[in-house]
PDB file of C-alpha atoms and ligand atoms in Angstrom:
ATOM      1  CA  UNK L   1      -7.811   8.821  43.446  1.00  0.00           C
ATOM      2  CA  UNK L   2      -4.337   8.391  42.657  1.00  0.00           C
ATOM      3  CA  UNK L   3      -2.914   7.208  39.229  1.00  0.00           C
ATOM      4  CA  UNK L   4      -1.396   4.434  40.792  1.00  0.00           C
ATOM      5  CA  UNK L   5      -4.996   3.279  41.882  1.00  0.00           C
ATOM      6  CA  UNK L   6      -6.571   4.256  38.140  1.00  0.00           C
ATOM      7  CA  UNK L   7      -3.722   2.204  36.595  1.00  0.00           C
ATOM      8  CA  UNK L   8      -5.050  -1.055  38.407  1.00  0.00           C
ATOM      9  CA  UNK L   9      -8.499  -0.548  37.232  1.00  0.00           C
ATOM     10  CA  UNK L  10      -9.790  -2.991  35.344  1.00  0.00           C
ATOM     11  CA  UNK L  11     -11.009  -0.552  32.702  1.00  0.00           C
ATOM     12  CA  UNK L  12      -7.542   0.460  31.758  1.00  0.00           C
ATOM     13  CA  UNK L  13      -7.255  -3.500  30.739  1.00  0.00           C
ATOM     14  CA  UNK L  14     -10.390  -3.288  28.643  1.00  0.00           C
ATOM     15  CA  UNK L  15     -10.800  -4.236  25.404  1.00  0.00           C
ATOM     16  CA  UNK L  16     -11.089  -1.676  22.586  1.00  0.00           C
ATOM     17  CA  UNK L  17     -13.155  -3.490  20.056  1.00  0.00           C
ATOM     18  CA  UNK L  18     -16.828  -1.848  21.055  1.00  0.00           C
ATOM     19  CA  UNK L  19     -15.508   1.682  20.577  1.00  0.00           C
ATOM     20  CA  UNK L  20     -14.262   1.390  16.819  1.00  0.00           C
ATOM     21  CA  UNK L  21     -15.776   3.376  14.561  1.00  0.00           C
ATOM     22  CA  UNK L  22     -15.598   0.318  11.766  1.00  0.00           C
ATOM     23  CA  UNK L  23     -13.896   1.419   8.112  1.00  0.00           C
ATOM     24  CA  UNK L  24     -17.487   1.703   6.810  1.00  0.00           C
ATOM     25  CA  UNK L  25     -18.444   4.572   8.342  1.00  0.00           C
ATOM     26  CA  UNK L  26     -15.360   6.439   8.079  1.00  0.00           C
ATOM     27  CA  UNK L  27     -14.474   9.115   5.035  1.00  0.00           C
ATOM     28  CA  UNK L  28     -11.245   8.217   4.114  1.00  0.00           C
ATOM     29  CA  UNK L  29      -9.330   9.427   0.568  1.00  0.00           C
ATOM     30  CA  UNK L  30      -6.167   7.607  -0.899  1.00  0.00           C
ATOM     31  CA  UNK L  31      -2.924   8.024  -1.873  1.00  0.00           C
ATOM     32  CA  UNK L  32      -3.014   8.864  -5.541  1.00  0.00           C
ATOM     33  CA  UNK L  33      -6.060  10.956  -5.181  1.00  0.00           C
ATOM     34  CA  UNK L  34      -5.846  14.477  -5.974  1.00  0.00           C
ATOM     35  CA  UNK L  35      -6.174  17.483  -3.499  1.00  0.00           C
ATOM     36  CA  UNK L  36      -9.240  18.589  -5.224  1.00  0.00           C
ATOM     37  CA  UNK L  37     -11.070  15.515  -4.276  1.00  0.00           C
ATOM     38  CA  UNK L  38      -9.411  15.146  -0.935  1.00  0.00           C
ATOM     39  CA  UNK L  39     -10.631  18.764   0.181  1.00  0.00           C
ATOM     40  CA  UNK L  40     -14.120  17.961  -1.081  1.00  0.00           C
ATOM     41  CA  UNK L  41     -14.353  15.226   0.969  1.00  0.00           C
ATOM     42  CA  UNK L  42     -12.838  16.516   4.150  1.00  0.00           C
ATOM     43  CA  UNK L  43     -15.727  19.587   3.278  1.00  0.00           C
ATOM     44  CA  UNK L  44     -18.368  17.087   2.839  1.00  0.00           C
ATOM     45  CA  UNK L  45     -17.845  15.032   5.842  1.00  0.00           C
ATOM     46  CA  UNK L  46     -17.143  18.203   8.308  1.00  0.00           C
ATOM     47  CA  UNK L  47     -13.940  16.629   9.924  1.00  0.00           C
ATOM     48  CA  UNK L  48     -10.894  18.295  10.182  1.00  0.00           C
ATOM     49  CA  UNK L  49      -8.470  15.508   8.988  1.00  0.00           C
ATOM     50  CA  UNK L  50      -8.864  11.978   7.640  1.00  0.00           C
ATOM     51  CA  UNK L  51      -7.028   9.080   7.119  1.00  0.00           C
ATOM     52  CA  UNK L  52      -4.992   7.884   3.955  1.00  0.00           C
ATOM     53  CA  UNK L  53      -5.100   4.526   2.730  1.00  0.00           C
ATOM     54  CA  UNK L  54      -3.375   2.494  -0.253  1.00  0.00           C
ATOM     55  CA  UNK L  55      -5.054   0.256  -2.510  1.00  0.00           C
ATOM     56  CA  UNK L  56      -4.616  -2.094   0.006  1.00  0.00           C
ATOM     57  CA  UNK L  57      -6.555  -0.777   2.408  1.00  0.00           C
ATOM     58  CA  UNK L  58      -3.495  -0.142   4.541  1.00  0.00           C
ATOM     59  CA  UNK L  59      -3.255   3.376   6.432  1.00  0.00           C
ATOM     60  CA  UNK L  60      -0.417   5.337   5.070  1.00  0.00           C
ATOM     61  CA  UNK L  61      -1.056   8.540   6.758  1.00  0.00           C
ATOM     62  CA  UNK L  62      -3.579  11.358   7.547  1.00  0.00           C
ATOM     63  CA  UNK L  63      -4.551  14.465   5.394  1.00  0.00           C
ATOM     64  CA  UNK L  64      -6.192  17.725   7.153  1.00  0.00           C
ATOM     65  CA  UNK L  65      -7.632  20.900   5.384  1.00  0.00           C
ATOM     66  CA  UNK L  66      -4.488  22.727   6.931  1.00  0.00           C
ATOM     67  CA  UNK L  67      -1.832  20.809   5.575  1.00  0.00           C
ATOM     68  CA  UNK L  68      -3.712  21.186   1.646  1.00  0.00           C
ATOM     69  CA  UNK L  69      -4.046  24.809   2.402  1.00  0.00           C
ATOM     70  CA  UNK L  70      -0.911  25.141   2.830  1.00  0.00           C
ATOM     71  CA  UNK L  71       0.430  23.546   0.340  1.00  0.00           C
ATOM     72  CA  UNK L  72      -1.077  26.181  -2.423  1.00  0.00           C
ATOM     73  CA  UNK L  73      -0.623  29.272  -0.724  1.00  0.00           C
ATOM     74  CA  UNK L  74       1.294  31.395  -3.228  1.00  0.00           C
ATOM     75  CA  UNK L  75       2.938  34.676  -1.846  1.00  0.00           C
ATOM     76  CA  UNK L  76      -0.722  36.626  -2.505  1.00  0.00           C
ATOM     77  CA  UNK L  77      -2.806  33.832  -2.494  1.00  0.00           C
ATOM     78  CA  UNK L  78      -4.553  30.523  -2.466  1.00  0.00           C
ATOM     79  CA  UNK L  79      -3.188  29.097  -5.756  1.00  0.00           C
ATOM     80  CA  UNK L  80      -6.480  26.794  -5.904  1.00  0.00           C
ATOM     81  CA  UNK L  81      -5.882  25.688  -9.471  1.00  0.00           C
ATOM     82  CA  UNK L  82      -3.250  23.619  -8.636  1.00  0.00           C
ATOM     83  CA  UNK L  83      -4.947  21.203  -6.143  1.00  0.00           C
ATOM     84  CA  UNK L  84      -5.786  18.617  -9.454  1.00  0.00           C
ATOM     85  CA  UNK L  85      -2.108  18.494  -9.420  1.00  0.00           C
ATOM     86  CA  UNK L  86      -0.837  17.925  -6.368  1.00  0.00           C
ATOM     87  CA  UNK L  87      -1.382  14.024  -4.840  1.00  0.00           C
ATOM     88  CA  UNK L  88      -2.397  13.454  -1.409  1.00  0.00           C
ATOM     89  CA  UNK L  89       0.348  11.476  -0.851  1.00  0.00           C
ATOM     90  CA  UNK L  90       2.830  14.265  -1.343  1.00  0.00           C
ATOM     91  CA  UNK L  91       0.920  16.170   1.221  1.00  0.00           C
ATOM     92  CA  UNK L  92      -0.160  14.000   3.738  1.00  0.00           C
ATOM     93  CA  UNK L  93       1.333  13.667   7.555  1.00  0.00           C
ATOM     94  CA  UNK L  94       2.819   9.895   7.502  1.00  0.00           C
ATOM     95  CA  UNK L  95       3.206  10.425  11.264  1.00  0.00           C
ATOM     96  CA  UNK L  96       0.114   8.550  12.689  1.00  0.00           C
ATOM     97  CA  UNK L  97      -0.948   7.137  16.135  1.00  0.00           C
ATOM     98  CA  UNK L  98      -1.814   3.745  14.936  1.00  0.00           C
ATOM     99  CA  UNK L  99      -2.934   0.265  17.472  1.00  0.00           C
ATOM    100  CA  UNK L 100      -3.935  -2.969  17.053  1.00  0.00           C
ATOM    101  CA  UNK L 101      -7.590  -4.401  17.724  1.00  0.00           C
ATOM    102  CA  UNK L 102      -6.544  -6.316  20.479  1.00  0.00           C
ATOM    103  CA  UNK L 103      -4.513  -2.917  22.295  1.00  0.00           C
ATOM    104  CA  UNK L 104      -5.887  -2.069  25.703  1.00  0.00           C
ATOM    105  CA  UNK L 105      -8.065   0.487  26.613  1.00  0.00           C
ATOM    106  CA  UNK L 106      -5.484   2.471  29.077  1.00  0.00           C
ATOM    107  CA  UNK L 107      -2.792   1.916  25.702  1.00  0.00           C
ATOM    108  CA  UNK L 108      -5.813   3.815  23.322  1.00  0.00           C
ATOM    109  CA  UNK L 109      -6.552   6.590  26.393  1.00  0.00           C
ATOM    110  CA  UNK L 110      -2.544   7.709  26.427  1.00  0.00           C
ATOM    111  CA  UNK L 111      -2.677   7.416  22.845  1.00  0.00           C
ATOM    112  CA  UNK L 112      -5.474   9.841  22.510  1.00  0.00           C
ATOM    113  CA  UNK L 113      -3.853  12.581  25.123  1.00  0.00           C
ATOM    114  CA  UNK L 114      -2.107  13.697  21.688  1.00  0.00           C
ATOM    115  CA  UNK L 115      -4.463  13.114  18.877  1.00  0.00           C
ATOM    116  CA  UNK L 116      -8.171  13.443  18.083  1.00  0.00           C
ATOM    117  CA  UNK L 117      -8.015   9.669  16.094  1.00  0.00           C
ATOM    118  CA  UNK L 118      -6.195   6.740  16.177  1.00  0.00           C
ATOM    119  CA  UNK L 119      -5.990   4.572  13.228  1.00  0.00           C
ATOM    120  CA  UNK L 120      -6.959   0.440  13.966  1.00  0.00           C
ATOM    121  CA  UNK L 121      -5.106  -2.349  11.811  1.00  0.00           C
ATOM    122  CA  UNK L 122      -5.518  -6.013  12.104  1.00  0.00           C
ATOM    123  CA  UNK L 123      -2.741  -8.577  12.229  1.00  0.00           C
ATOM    124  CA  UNK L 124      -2.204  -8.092   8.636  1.00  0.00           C
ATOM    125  CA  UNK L 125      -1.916  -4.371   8.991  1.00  0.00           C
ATOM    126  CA  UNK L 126      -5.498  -4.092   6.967  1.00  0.00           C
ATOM    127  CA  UNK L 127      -7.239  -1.161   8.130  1.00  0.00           C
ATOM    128  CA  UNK L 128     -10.125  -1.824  10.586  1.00  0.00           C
ATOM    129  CA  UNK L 129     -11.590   1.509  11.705  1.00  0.00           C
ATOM    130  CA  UNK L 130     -10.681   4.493  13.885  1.00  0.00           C
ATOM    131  CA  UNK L 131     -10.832   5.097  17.600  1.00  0.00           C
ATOM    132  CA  UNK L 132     -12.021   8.619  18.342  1.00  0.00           C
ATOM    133  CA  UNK L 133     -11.166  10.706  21.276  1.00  0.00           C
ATOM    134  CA  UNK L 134     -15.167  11.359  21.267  1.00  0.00           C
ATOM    135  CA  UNK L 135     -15.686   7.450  22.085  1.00  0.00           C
ATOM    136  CA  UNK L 136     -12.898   7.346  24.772  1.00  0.00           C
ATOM    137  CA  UNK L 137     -13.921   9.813  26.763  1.00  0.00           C
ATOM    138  CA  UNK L 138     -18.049   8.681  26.156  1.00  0.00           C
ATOM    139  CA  UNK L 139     -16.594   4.890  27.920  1.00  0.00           C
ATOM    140  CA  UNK L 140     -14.334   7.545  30.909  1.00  0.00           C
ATOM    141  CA  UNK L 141     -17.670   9.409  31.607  1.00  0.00           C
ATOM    142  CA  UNK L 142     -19.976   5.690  31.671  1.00  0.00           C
ATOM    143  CA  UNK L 143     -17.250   4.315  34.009  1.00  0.00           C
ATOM    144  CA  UNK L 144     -17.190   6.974  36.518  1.00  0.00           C
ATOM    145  CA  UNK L 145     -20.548   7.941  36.422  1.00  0.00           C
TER     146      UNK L 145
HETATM  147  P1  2BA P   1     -12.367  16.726  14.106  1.00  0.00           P
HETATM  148  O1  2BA P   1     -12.847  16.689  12.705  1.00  0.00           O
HETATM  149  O2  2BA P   1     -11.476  17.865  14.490  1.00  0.00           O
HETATM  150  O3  2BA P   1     -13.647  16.735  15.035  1.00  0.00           O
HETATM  151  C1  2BA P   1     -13.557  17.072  16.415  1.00  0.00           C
HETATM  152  C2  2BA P   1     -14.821  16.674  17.101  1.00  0.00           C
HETATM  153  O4  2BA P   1     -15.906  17.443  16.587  1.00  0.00           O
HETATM  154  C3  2BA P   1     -15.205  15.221  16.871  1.00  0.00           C
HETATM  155  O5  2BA P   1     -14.535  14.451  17.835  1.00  0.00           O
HETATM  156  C4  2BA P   1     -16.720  15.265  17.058  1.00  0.00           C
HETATM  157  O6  2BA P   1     -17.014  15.304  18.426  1.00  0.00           O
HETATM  158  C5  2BA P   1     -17.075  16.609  16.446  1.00  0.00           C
HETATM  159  N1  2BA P   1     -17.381  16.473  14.999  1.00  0.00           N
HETATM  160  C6  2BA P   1     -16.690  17.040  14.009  1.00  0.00           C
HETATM  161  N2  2BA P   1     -17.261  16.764  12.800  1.00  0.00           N
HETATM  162  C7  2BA P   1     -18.343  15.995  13.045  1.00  0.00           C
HETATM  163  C8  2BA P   1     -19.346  15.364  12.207  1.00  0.00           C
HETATM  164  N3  2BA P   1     -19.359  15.484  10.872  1.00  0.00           N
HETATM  165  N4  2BA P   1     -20.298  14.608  12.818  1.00  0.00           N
HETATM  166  C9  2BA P   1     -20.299  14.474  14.174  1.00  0.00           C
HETATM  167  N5  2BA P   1     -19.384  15.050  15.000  1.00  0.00           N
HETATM  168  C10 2BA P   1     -18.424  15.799  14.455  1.00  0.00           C
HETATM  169  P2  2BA P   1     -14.338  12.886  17.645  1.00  0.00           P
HETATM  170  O7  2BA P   1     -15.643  12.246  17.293  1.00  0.00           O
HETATM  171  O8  2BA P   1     -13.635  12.394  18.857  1.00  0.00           O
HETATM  172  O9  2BA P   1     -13.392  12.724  16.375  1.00  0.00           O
HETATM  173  C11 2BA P   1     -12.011  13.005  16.482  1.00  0.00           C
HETATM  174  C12 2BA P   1     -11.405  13.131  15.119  1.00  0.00           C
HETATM  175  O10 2BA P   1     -11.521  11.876  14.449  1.00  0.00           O
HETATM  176  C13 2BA P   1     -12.116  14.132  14.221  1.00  0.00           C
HETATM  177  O11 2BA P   1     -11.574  15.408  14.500  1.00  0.00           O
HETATM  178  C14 2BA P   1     -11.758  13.619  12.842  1.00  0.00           C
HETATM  179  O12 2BA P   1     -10.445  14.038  12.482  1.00  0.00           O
HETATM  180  C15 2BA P   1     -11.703  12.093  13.047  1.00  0.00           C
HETATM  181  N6  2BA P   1     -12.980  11.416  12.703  1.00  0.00           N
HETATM  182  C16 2BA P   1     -14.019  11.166  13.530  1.00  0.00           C
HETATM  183  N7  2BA P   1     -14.994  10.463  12.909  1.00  0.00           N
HETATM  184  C17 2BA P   1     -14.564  10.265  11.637  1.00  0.00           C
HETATM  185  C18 2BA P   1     -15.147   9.610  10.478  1.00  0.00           C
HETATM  186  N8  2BA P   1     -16.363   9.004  10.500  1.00  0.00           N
HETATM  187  N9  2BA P   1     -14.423   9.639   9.326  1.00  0.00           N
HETATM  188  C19 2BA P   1     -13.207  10.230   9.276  1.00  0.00           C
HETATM  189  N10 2BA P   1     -12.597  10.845  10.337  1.00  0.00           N
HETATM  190  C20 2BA P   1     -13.281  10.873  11.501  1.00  0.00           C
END
């Protein structure tokens, strides 16, 4: 099949709405929050990152157990009492795929090429849920099956 065939699809022109995990079921920490409690509930959960929200409910960014890691390793080691100290916010990757709920399906799959979420906002940039790379490929492998 070539791409120019799979780009006509009508799957590519789907509808991502039934593949959001909603904001419910999604472990999430905020800005303010200390690295203590963000690395307990990036333990808890099992995933590797999350995203950050304001008090808003607006996504501000993404937080991984790497990125807090790394921001107490001393020259010998882990400096692990200073994660009350440190904020999520000043640790956090602001960089972050984010689409509306009305995006296309092909828009979320060339989204997800480069990262394991992306982050779903309504018109008024309130944040709806996430679209995992898990759920993309689950719809790929019911299409072609
Ligand atoms: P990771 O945490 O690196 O997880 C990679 C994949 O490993 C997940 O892919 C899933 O297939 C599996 N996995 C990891 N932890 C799991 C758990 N506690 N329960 C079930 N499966 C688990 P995806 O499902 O495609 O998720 C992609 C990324 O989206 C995850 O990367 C994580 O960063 C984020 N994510 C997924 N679900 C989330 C949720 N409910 N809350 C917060 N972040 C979530």
């Amino acid at each position: 099949m070539t791409i120019e065939t799979l780009k006509n699809r009508p799957l590519m022109n789907k509808e991502i709405h039934d593949l959001i995990v909603s904001h419910e079921k999604v472990a999430h920490v905020q800005l303010q929050n200390p690295l203590d409690h963000a690395l307990l509930v990036l333990i808890k959960s099992g995933y590797t990152a999350i995203p950050v929200l304001d008090k808003d409910y607006r996504v501000q960014g993404q937080i991984s157990k790497t990125e807090i890691l790394d921001s107490i390793l001393g020259l010998e080691r882990l400096e692990m009492e200073r994660l009350h100290d440190i904020t999520v916010e000043a640790v956090m990757n602001p960089k972050i795929p984010r689409l509306n709920t009305d995006a296309t399906f092909g828009k979320a799959l060339t989204t997800s090429i480069s990262h394991p979420f992306i982050c779903i906002e309504d018109e008024y940039e309130a944040f709806v849920g996430i679209l995992t790379r898990r759920s993309i490929l689950a719809l790929i492998n019911r299409y072609f099956k």
